[in-house]
Amino acid sequence: MIFKNNYDVVIAGAGPGGAAAARKCAEGGLSVLLLEKRQEIGAPKRCGEGLGLSFVNHIGFKGDDGFVTNMVDSACLVAPNGKEIMAAFPNDKGCILERKMFDKALCYKAAEAGAKIIAKAAVINVLKKNGKIIGVKAKIDGKTFEIKSKIVIAADGVESKIARMAGLNTKNRAKDIDSGFQYEMAGIELENSHRICLYFGNSIVPRGYIWIFPKGKTVANVGIGIAGNRKKTAKEYLDEWIETQPGIKKGSIIEVNSGGIPVGGLLKKMTLDNFMVVGDAAHQVNPLHGGGIDEATVAGELAAQVALKAINSGDTSDKTLQEYNSLWWKTRGKDLEKIEKYRKLVEKLTDEDMNILAGAVSGTALLDFAVGKGETLIKILMKNPKLFKLARHLI
Amino acid sequence: MCRAGFKVILMVSKVDNEKCLRCGGCVSVCPVDCILLDEAKGITVDAKKCTSCGVCVDFCPVGAFSIKKED
Ligand SMILES: Cc1cc2nc3c(=O)[nH]c(=O)nc-3n(C[C@H](O)[C@H](O)[C@H](O)COP(=O)(O)OP(=O)(O)OC[C@H]3O[C@@H](n4cnc5c(N)ncnc54)[C@H](O)[C@@H]3O)c2cc1C
Ligand code: SF4
Ligand code: SF4
């Protein structure tokens, strides 16, 4: 494997965040090294694989690419009492990806732009000189290398070890991380294979939800995201629920996935001298639905934009890189912070609250709510005496 | 044995790497940063640092952790 011992930018982790940063930096003319500790980029997935079509377009793909397994046009939200609320996606279709192919496609783009990517290459520490980061120590092919760089970008996902080594506190507090568990299942029965289904209720999944994201007529990701401090493991809750669903229960297990979903604790500070952190590693995830592919990508792009400017001006100090902090907070942070507040309210809902809600609101209002636009929902709640209290919390 | 003559039983977090799916979630929640994930070997817990707080036990989606007596 040929690589240099000196780059403009070294990036740790080749998920969507790292790949986006690598691509943008390379397109801007910087020399880039992207290191991924797993032997195959994108596998095994830690993801339900749902992503909006408009976002797939945003990153330069049409949606007919190999990594899109299925398109979905609506969601069905199921209340604890079984009431189903349908919501058509008004402006955007949803793609269910094959994450492994998607993550690789992002890396192909980055490599095309000139970034050097190496799989099975783990960053094991940051290099420091006079307290400032000057590169990384990496284990590649069983050997340890010191690689210098002007900027290090940590995109190492939920583990977020690199940022902690660098000196940022990116630890997830127990209350700010959901446990995720999922089966990819085949041979199951789906009522509508172009609709995602979400199940709520404190008896089946306290402070969380179960999802079915169809990848085809008889194939789907069946998963659960659930808050901590509960009686059983995420897997146990999901297994018990599947037992009650004959159409799912009869299926086969094709893949087993687990993961942590950082659903809170947004970071005020994501930079140091010569250092930035993006994606799950910086807790950049939608706190309500747990989606983070788009968030990591956007953050990677913003970080690259600032890195490019900084390197070209010869000043990669924390002060300069902080522009990434402010850009991110302006474009995404504010929304996510609002959604984090929504989440705190949702966690308090009893099954009865949810049932009343399901009888009173439209699916579209709920979908808007999940992306930070709660205004319509609040209006509906205000009109309903039983739900008035909830509306007050939201305002 | 401590000086008062009581036997001190140290409890630490143990992981069942047969169950572990290598997702790395526990690494990010351990308050004292004593969990390490190696793709091949799985999870190792630094018993010297572990405070047996149980956060990893609560988090792990598949229940791979348990708090046990140190060998
Ligand atoms: C169960 C579950 C379901 C989800 N469903 C969805 C969904 O449907 N839609 C959605 O948008 N999001 C979903 N998410 C969230 C989404 O998967 C993440 O937000 C997204 O992958 C974050 O991208 P990232 O680039 O920050 O990190 P990751 O994609 O996690 O990539 C980080 C990479 O860094 C590598 N790495 C770690 N440490 C090192 C190191 N020391 N050196 C080198 N490499 C390292 C890792 O191996 C990994 O490949 C889900 C998450 C979970 C757990
Ligand atoms: S949280 Fe559980 S499954 Fe995930 S890496 Fe840790 S021990 Fe393994
Ligand atoms: S019990 Fe607490 S200190 Fe010990 S490994 Fe688990 S989270 Fe870390």
Coordinates of C-alpha atoms and ligand atoms in Angstrom, one line a residue:
Chain A
M1 CA 0.0 0.0 0.0
I2 CA 1.5 3.3 -1.1
F3 CA 0.8 6.3 1.1
K4 CA 2.8 9.3 2.2
N5 CA 3.7 10.3 5.7
N6 CA 2.3 13.8 5.3
Y7 CA -1.1 15.1 4.1
D8 CA -3.1 18.3 4.3
V9 CA -5.9 16.5 5.9
V10 CA -6.2 13.0 7.6
I11 CA -9.7 11.8 8.3
A12 CA -10.5 8.9 10.7
G13 CA -13.5 6.8 9.7
A14 CA -15.0 6.2 6.2
G15 CA -18.8 6.5 7.0
P16 CA -20.9 9.2 5.3
G17 CA -19.3 11.9 7.4
G18 CA -15.7 11.0 6.7
A19 CA -16.3 10.2 3.0
A20 CA -18.1 13.6 2.4
A21 CA -15.3 15.5 4.1
A22 CA -12.7 13.6 2.1
R23 CA -14.4 14.2 -1.2
K24 CA -14.9 18.0 -0.6
C25 CA -11.3 18.5 0.6
A26 CA -9.9 16.6 -2.4
E27 CA -12.2 18.4 -4.8
G28 CA -10.8 21.6 -3.4
G29 CA -7.3 20.5 -4.2
L30 CA -6.1 19.3 -0.8
S31 CA -4.1 16.1 -0.3
V32 CA -6.3 13.8 1.8
L33 CA -5.9 10.5 3.6
L34 CA -9.1 8.7 4.7
L35 CA -8.5 5.8 7.1
E36 CA -11.1 3.1 7.9
K37 CA -10.6 0.6 10.6
R38 CA -13.0 -2.1 9.3
Q39 CA -11.9 -4.4 6.5
E40 CA -14.9 -3.5 4.4
I41 CA -16.3 0.0 4.2
G42 CA -19.9 0.1 5.3
A43 CA -20.2 -3.4 6.6
P44 CA -21.7 -4.6 8.7
K45 CA -24.2 -1.8 8.7
R46 CA -25.5 -0.1 11.8
C47 CA -28.5 1.5 10.2
G48 CA -32.1 1.1 9.1
E49 CA -31.0 2.5 5.7
G50 CA -33.6 5.1 5.2
L51 CA -32.7 8.3 3.4
G52 CA -34.7 11.0 1.6
L53 CA -34.4 11.0 -2.2
S54 CA -33.7 14.7 -2.3
F55 CA -30.6 14.1 -0.2
V56 CA -29.4 11.3 -2.5
N57 CA -29.7 13.9 -5.3
H58 CA -27.9 16.5 -3.2
I59 CA -24.8 14.3 -3.0
G60 CA -24.8 13.8 -6.8
F61 CA -26.8 10.6 -7.3
K62 CA -30.0 10.1 -9.2
G63 CA -31.7 7.5 -7.1
D64 CA -31.5 4.8 -9.7
D65 CA -28.1 3.8 -8.4
G66 CA -27.3 0.3 -7.4
F67 CA -27.4 1.2 -3.7
V68 CA -31.1 2.2 -3.7
T69 CA -32.9 -1.1 -3.0
N70 CA -36.5 0.3 -2.8
M71 CA -38.4 3.6 -2.9
V72 CA -41.0 4.4 -0.2
D73 CA -43.7 7.0 -0.6
S74 CA -45.5 7.0 2.8
A75 CA -45.3 6.1 6.5
C76 CA -47.7 4.3 8.7
L77 CA -47.5 5.2 12.4
V78 CA -49.1 2.7 14.7
A79 CA -50.4 3.9 18.1
P80 CA -50.4 1.7 21.2
N81 CA -54.1 0.9 20.7
G82 CA -53.4 -0.2 17.1
K83 CA -54.8 2.8 15.4
E84 CA -52.9 3.5 12.2
I85 CA -52.1 7.0 11.0
M86 CA -51.1 7.2 7.3
A87 CA -48.8 9.9 6.1
A88 CA -47.8 10.3 2.4
F89 CA -44.4 11.9 1.9
P90 CA -45.6 15.1 0.2
N91 CA -42.4 16.6 -1.2
D92 CA -39.8 13.9 -1.1
K93 CA -39.7 10.2 -1.7
G94 CA -37.7 8.0 0.6
C95 CA -34.9 5.6 -0.4
I96 CA -34.1 2.4 1.4
L97 CA -30.4 1.9 0.8
E98 CA -28.0 -0.9 0.8
R99 CA -25.7 0.9 3.2
K100 CA -22.6 -1.1 2.3
M101 CA -22.9 -0.1 -1.4
F102 CA -23.9 3.4 -0.5
D103 CA -20.9 4.0 1.8
K104 CA -18.7 2.6 -0.8
A105 CA -20.2 4.7 -3.5
L106 CA -19.4 7.8 -1.4
C107 CA -15.8 6.6 -1.1
Y108 CA -15.6 6.0 -4.9
K109 CA -16.5 9.6 -5.4
A110 CA -13.9 10.7 -2.8
A111 CA -11.2 8.5 -4.4
E112 CA -12.2 9.9 -7.9
A113 CA -11.7 13.4 -6.5
G114 CA -8.1 12.4 -5.5
A115 CA -8.5 11.3 -1.9
K116 CA -6.4 8.3 -0.7
I117 CA -8.5 5.8 1.1
I118 CA -7.3 2.7 3.1
A119 CA -9.5 0.1 4.7
K120 CA -8.4 -2.0 7.6
A121 CA -6.4 1.0 8.8
A122 CA -7.2 2.1 12.3
V123 CA -6.3 5.4 13.8
I124 CA -5.0 4.5 17.3
N125 CA -4.0 7.9 18.6
V126 CA -3.5 11.5 17.6
L127 CA 0.0 12.9 17.4
K128 CA 0.6 16.1 19.4
K129 CA 3.4 18.6 19.6
N130 CA 3.4 21.4 22.2
G131 CA -0.2 20.3 23.0
K132 CA -1.4 20.8 19.4
I133 CA -2.4 18.0 17.1
I134 CA 0.0 17.4 14.2
G135 CA -1.3 14.1 12.8
V136 CA -2.3 10.6 13.7
K137 CA -0.8 7.3 14.7
A138 CA -2.4 4.5 12.7
K139 CA -2.2 0.8 12.5
I140 CA -2.1 -0.3 8.9
D141 CA -1.5 -3.9 7.9
G142 CA -0.4 -4.7 11.4
K143 CA 2.3 -2.0 11.4
T144 CA 2.2 1.3 13.2
F145 CA 2.8 4.5 11.3
E146 CA 3.0 8.2 12.2
I147 CA 1.3 10.3 9.6
K148 CA 1.4 14.1 9.8
S149 CA -1.3 16.5 8.7
K150 CA -2.3 20.1 8.9
I151 CA -5.8 19.1 10.0
V152 CA -7.2 15.9 11.5
I153 CA -11.0 15.3 11.1
A154 CA -12.5 12.7 13.4
A155 CA -15.4 10.9 11.7
D156 CA -15.2 7.7 13.7
G157 CA -18.9 7.3 14.4
V158 CA -20.5 6.7 17.7
E159 CA -17.4 5.4 19.5
S160 CA -15.8 8.8 19.1
K161 CA -12.5 7.8 20.6
I162 CA -10.4 10.1 18.4
A163 CA -12.0 13.3 19.6
R164 CA -11.5 12.2 23.2
M165 CA -7.9 11.5 22.6
A166 CA -7.6 14.9 21.0
G167 CA -9.1 16.6 24.1
L168 CA -12.8 17.1 23.4
N169 CA -15.4 15.5 25.7
T170 CA -17.6 13.5 23.3
K171 CA -18.7 10.9 25.7
N172 CA -22.4 10.0 25.4
R173 CA -24.3 10.3 28.7
A174 CA -26.5 7.3 29.2
K175 CA -29.6 9.4 28.8
D176 CA -28.4 10.8 25.5
I177 CA -28.0 7.5 23.6
D178 CA -30.5 5.1 22.3
S179 CA -29.8 1.4 22.0
G180 CA -30.5 0.2 18.4
F181 CA -31.0 -3.4 17.3
Q182 CA -32.2 -4.7 14.0
Y183 CA -32.7 -7.8 11.8
E184 CA -32.7 -7.6 8.1
M185 CA -35.4 -10.1 7.4
A186 CA -36.5 -12.0 4.2
G187 CA -39.5 -14.0 3.4
I188 CA -41.8 -11.8 5.4
E189 CA -45.3 -10.5 4.5
L190 CA -45.7 -6.8 4.0
E191 CA -49.0 -5.1 3.4
N192 CA -47.4 -2.4 1.3
S193 CA -43.7 -2.7 0.4
H194 CA -43.5 1.0 -0.5
R195 CA -44.5 2.2 3.0
I196 CA -42.4 2.4 6.2
C197 CA -44.1 1.4 9.4
L198 CA -43.4 2.7 12.9
Y199 CA -44.8 1.2 16.1
F200 CA -45.2 3.0 19.4
G201 CA -46.3 2.1 22.9
N202 CA -44.7 1.8 26.3
S203 CA -45.6 -1.8 26.7
I204 CA -43.9 -2.9 23.4
V205 CA -41.1 -0.3 23.3
P206 CA -40.9 2.2 26.2
R207 CA -39.4 5.5 25.1
G208 CA -38.6 4.4 21.6
Y209 CA -40.1 2.9 18.5
I210 CA -40.0 -0.2 16.3
W211 CA -39.5 0.2 12.6
I212 CA -40.1 -1.8 9.4
F213 CA -38.2 -0.3 6.4
P214 CA -39.0 -2.4 3.3
K215 CA -36.1 -3.2 1.0
G216 CA -38.3 -5.2 -1.4
K217 CA -41.6 -7.1 -1.6
T218 CA -40.7 -9.6 1.1
V219 CA -37.5 -8.1 2.6
A220 CA -37.2 -5.4 5.3
N221 CA -35.1 -4.0 8.0
V222 CA -37.0 -4.7 11.2
G223 CA -35.5 -2.8 14.1
I224 CA -35.8 -1.0 17.4
G225 CA -34.4 2.2 18.9
I226 CA -35.0 2.5 22.6
A227 CA -33.8 4.7 25.5
G228 CA -31.7 3.5 28.4
N229 CA -32.8 2.6 31.9
R230 CA -35.3 -0.1 30.9
K231 CA -36.1 -3.6 32.1
K232 CA -35.0 -5.6 29.1
T233 CA -32.4 -5.4 26.3
A234 CA -33.3 -3.8 23.0
K235 CA -33.0 -7.3 21.4
E236 CA -35.4 -8.8 23.9
Y237 CA -38.1 -6.1 23.2
L238 CA -37.8 -6.6 19.5
D239 CA -37.9 -10.4 19.7
E240 CA -41.0 -10.2 21.9
W241 CA -42.7 -7.9 19.5
I242 CA -41.8 -10.0 16.4
E243 CA -43.5 -13.0 18.2
T244 CA -46.8 -11.1 18.0
Q245 CA -46.5 -10.4 14.3
P246 CA -47.2 -13.6 12.3
G247 CA -46.2 -12.0 9.0
I248 CA -42.8 -11.1 10.3
K249 CA -42.2 -14.0 12.6
K250 CA -42.4 -16.5 9.7
G251 CA -39.4 -14.7 8.0
S252 CA -35.7 -15.5 8.0
I253 CA -32.9 -13.5 9.5
I254 CA -30.4 -12.3 6.8
E255 CA -28.3 -9.9 9.0
V256 CA -28.1 -8.9 12.6
N257 CA -27.2 -5.3 13.5
S258 CA -26.8 -3.3 16.6
G259 CA -25.6 0.2 17.4
G260 CA -25.8 3.3 19.6
I261 CA -27.8 6.3 18.4
P262 CA -26.7 9.6 19.9
V263 CA -30.0 11.3 20.4
G264 CA -28.9 14.2 22.6
G265 CA -26.1 16.1 24.0
L266 CA -25.2 18.3 20.9
L267 CA -21.7 19.6 21.2
K268 CA -21.1 23.3 21.6
K269 CA -17.4 22.8 20.8
M270 CA -16.4 20.6 17.9
T271 CA -12.9 22.1 17.1
L272 CA -9.4 22.4 18.5
D273 CA -6.2 23.7 16.9
N274 CA -5.8 21.6 13.7
F275 CA -8.8 19.4 14.7
M276 CA -12.5 18.9 13.9
V277 CA -15.1 16.2 14.6
V278 CA -18.2 15.4 12.5
G279 CA -21.1 13.0 12.3
D280 CA -22.2 10.5 15.0
A281 CA -18.8 11.2 16.7
A282 CA -20.1 14.7 17.3
H283 CA -23.7 13.5 18.2
Q284 CA -25.1 15.0 15.0
V285 CA -28.2 12.9 14.7
N286 CA -31.9 13.7 14.6
P287 CA -33.0 13.1 18.2
L288 CA -36.5 12.1 17.3
H289 CA -36.1 9.6 14.4
G290 CA -32.5 8.8 14.9
G291 CA -31.5 9.5 11.2
G292 CA -27.9 10.6 10.9
I293 CA -26.6 9.8 7.3
D294 CA -27.7 13.2 6.1
E295 CA -26.5 15.0 9.2
A296 CA -23.0 13.4 9.1
T297 CA -22.7 14.2 5.4
V298 CA -23.7 17.8 5.8
A299 CA -21.3 18.2 8.7
G300 CA -18.5 16.6 6.7
E301 CA -19.1 19.0 3.9
L302 CA -19.1 22.0 6.2
A303 CA -15.9 20.9 7.9
A304 CA -14.2 20.4 4.6
Q305 CA -15.3 23.9 3.4
V306 CA -13.7 25.4 6.5
A307 CA -10.6 23.2 6.3
L308 CA -10.0 24.3 2.8
K309 CA -10.2 27.9 3.6
A310 CA -8.0 27.5 6.7
I311 CA -5.3 25.5 4.9
N312 CA -5.2 27.9 2.0
S313 CA -4.8 30.8 4.3
G314 CA -2.1 29.0 6.3
D315 CA -4.0 29.3 9.6
T316 CA -5.6 26.1 11.0
S317 CA -5.9 27.3 14.6
D318 CA -8.9 26.6 16.7
K319 CA -10.0 30.2 16.2
T320 CA -10.2 29.8 12.4
L321 CA -11.7 26.3 12.5
Q322 CA -14.4 27.5 14.8
E323 CA -16.2 28.8 11.7
Y324 CA -17.3 25.2 11.3
N325 CA -18.9 25.3 14.8
S326 CA -20.9 28.4 13.9
L327 CA -21.8 27.3 10.4
W328 CA -23.0 24.0 11.7
W329 CA -25.0 25.5 14.5
K330 CA -26.6 27.9 12.1
T331 CA -27.5 25.4 9.4
R332 CA -28.3 22.3 11.5
G333 CA -27.6 22.7 15.2
K334 CA -30.6 25.0 15.9
D335 CA -33.0 22.6 14.3
L336 CA -31.6 19.6 16.1
E337 CA -31.6 21.4 19.4
K338 CA -35.3 22.1 18.9
I339 CA -36.0 18.5 18.0
E340 CA -34.1 17.4 21.1
K341 CA -36.6 19.4 23.2
Y342 CA -39.5 17.8 21.3
R343 CA -38.0 14.4 22.2
K344 CA -38.0 15.2 25.9
L345 CA -41.7 15.7 25.7
V346 CA -42.3 12.6 23.6
E347 CA -40.5 10.5 26.2
K348 CA -43.0 11.6 28.7
L349 CA -46.1 10.5 26.7
T350 CA -48.2 7.8 28.2
D351 CA -49.9 5.2 26.0
E352 CA -53.1 7.1 26.6
D353 CA -51.6 10.4 25.4
M354 CA -50.4 8.7 22.3
N355 CA -53.8 7.1 21.6
I356 CA -55.5 10.5 22.0
L357 CA -52.9 12.1 19.8
A358 CA -53.4 9.4 17.1
G359 CA -57.1 10.2 17.0
A360 CA -56.6 13.9 16.7
V361 CA -53.7 14.6 14.4
S362 CA -52.7 14.0 10.8
G363 CA -49.7 11.9 9.8
T364 CA -48.3 14.9 7.9
A365 CA -48.3 17.0 11.1
L366 CA -46.4 14.2 12.9
L367 CA -43.8 13.9 10.1
D368 CA -43.2 17.7 10.1
F369 CA -42.9 17.5 13.9
A370 CA -40.1 14.9 13.6
V371 CA -38.0 17.3 11.5
G372 CA -38.5 20.2 13.8
K373 CA -41.6 21.8 12.3
G374 CA -44.0 21.4 15.1
E375 CA -46.2 24.4 14.4
T376 CA -49.1 22.5 12.7
L377 CA -49.1 19.9 15.5
I378 CA -49.1 22.5 18.2
K379 CA -52.2 24.2 16.6
I380 CA -54.1 20.9 16.5
L381 CA -53.1 20.2 20.1
M382 CA -54.2 23.6 21.3
K383 CA -57.7 22.9 20.0
N384 CA -58.0 19.7 22.0
P385 CA -58.7 20.1 25.7
K386 CA -57.1 16.8 26.5
L387 CA -53.9 17.6 24.6
F388 CA -53.7 21.3 25.6
K389 CA -51.1 20.5 28.3
L390 CA -48.8 18.8 25.7
A391 CA -49.0 21.8 23.5
R392 CA -47.9 24.1 26.3
H393 CA -44.8 22.0 26.8
L394 CA -44.0 22.3 23.2
I395 CA -44.2 26.1 23.2
Chain B
M1 CA -8.5 -9.0 52.6
C2 CA -8.7 -5.4 53.7
R3 CA -7.3 -4.2 57.0
A4 CA -10.5 -4.5 58.9
G5 CA -10.4 -8.1 58.1
F6 CA -13.3 -8.0 55.6
K7 CA -12.8 -9.8 52.3
V8 CA -13.0 -7.2 49.5
I9 CA -14.9 -8.5 46.5
L10 CA -14.1 -6.5 43.4
M11 CA -16.9 -6.4 40.9
V12 CA -16.1 -5.6 37.3
S13 CA -17.9 -5.6 34.0
K14 CA -17.5 -8.8 31.9
V15 CA -18.4 -9.1 28.3
D16 CA -19.6 -12.1 26.3
N17 CA -17.8 -11.7 23.0
E18 CA -19.9 -14.5 21.5
K19 CA -22.9 -12.2 21.9
C20 CA -21.2 -8.9 21.0
L21 CA -22.0 -7.5 17.5
R22 CA -19.0 -5.1 17.5
C23 CA -21.2 -2.0 17.3
G24 CA -19.1 0.2 19.5
G25 CA -21.9 1.8 21.4
C26 CA -20.7 0.7 24.8
V27 CA -17.3 2.4 24.1
S28 CA -19.0 5.7 23.9
V29 CA -21.0 5.5 27.1
C30 CA -18.4 4.2 29.5
P31 CA -17.9 7.1 31.9
V32 CA -14.2 6.2 32.6
D33 CA -13.3 5.2 29.0
C34 CA -12.2 1.7 29.9
I35 CA -13.9 -0.2 27.1
L36 CA -11.9 -1.0 23.9
L37 CA -13.3 -2.5 20.7
D38 CA -11.2 -4.5 18.3
E39 CA -12.9 -5.6 15.2
A40 CA -11.4 -9.1 15.4
K41 CA -11.1 -9.8 19.1
G42 CA -14.2 -7.9 20.2
I43 CA -14.6 -6.0 23.5
T44 CA -12.1 -5.8 26.3
V45 CA -12.7 -4.1 29.6
D46 CA -9.8 -2.6 31.5
A47 CA -10.6 -4.2 34.9
K48 CA -8.3 -1.8 36.7
K49 CA -10.3 1.2 35.6
C50 CA -13.8 -0.2 35.6
T51 CA -16.0 1.1 38.4
S52 CA -18.8 -1.4 37.8
C53 CA -21.2 1.4 37.3
G54 CA -23.4 -0.7 35.0
V55 CA -23.9 1.9 32.3
C56 CA -22.6 -0.6 29.6
V57 CA -24.9 -3.3 30.9
D58 CA -27.9 -1.0 30.5
F59 CA -26.8 0.2 27.1
C60 CA -25.8 -3.0 25.2
P61 CA -28.5 -3.8 22.7
V62 CA -27.9 -7.5 23.0
G63 CA -27.1 -7.8 26.7
A64 CA -23.5 -8.9 26.2
F65 CA -22.3 -7.3 29.5
S66 CA -22.8 -8.4 33.1
I67 CA -21.2 -7.2 36.4
K68 CA -19.3 -10.1 37.9
K69 CA -16.7 -10.8 40.6
E70 CA -13.2 -10.2 39.4
D71 CA -11.3 -13.4 38.9
Ligands
LIG1 C1 -29.8 0.7 14.4 C2 -29.6 2.0 13.7 C3 -30.5 2.4 12.7 C4 -30.2 3.6 12.0 N1 -31.1 3.9 11.0 C5 -30.8 5.0 10.3 C6 -31.6 5.3 9.1 O1 -32.5 4.6 8.8 N2 -31.3 6.5 8.5 C7 -30.3 7.3 8.8 O2 -30.1 8.3 8.2 N3 -29.5 7.0 9.9 C8 -29.8 5.9 10.6 N4 -28.9 5.6 11.7 C9 -27.8 6.5 12.0 C10 -26.7 6.4 11.0 O3 -26.3 5.1 10.8 C11 -25.5 7.2 11.5 O4 -25.9 8.5 12.0 C12 -24.5 7.4 10.4 O5 -23.9 6.2 9.9 C13 -23.4 8.3 10.9 O6 -22.3 8.5 9.9 P1 -20.8 8.7 10.4 O7 -20.0 8.9 9.2 O8 -20.8 9.8 11.4 O9 -20.4 7.4 11.2 P2 -20.4 5.9 10.8 O10 -21.3 5.6 9.6 O11 -20.6 5.1 12.0 O12 -18.9 5.7 10.3 C14 -17.8 5.7 11.2 C15 -16.7 4.9 10.6 O13 -15.5 5.1 11.4 C16 -14.9 3.9 11.5 N5 -13.9 4.0 12.7 C17 -14.2 4.0 14.0 N6 -13.1 4.2 14.7 C18 -12.1 4.3 13.8 C19 -10.7 4.4 14.0 N7 -10.1 4.5 15.2 N8 -9.9 4.5 12.9 C20 -10.5 4.4 11.6 N9 -11.8 4.2 11.5 C21 -12.6 4.2 12.5 C22 -16.0 2.9 11.8 O14 -15.6 1.6 11.5 C23 -17.0 3.4 10.8 O15 -16.9 2.8 9.5 C24 -29.1 4.4 12.4 C25 -28.3 4.0 13.4 C26 -28.5 2.8 14.1 C27 -27.5 2.4 15.1
SF4_2 S1 -22.6 -2.4 23.0 FE1 -22.7 -4.7 23.2 S2 -22.8 -5.4 21.0 FE2 -22.1 -3.3 20.9 S3 -19.9 -3.4 20.9 FE3 -20.5 -3.2 23.1 S4 -20.7 -5.3 23.9 FE4 -20.7 -5.4 21.6
SF4_3 S1 -19.4 -1.0 34.4 FE1 -19.2 1.2 34.0 S2 -16.9 1.6 34.2 FE2 -17.2 -0.6 34.0 S3 -16.9 -1.0 31.8 FE3 -19.2 -0.7 32.1 S4 -19.5 1.5 31.8 FE4 -17.3 1.2 32.0

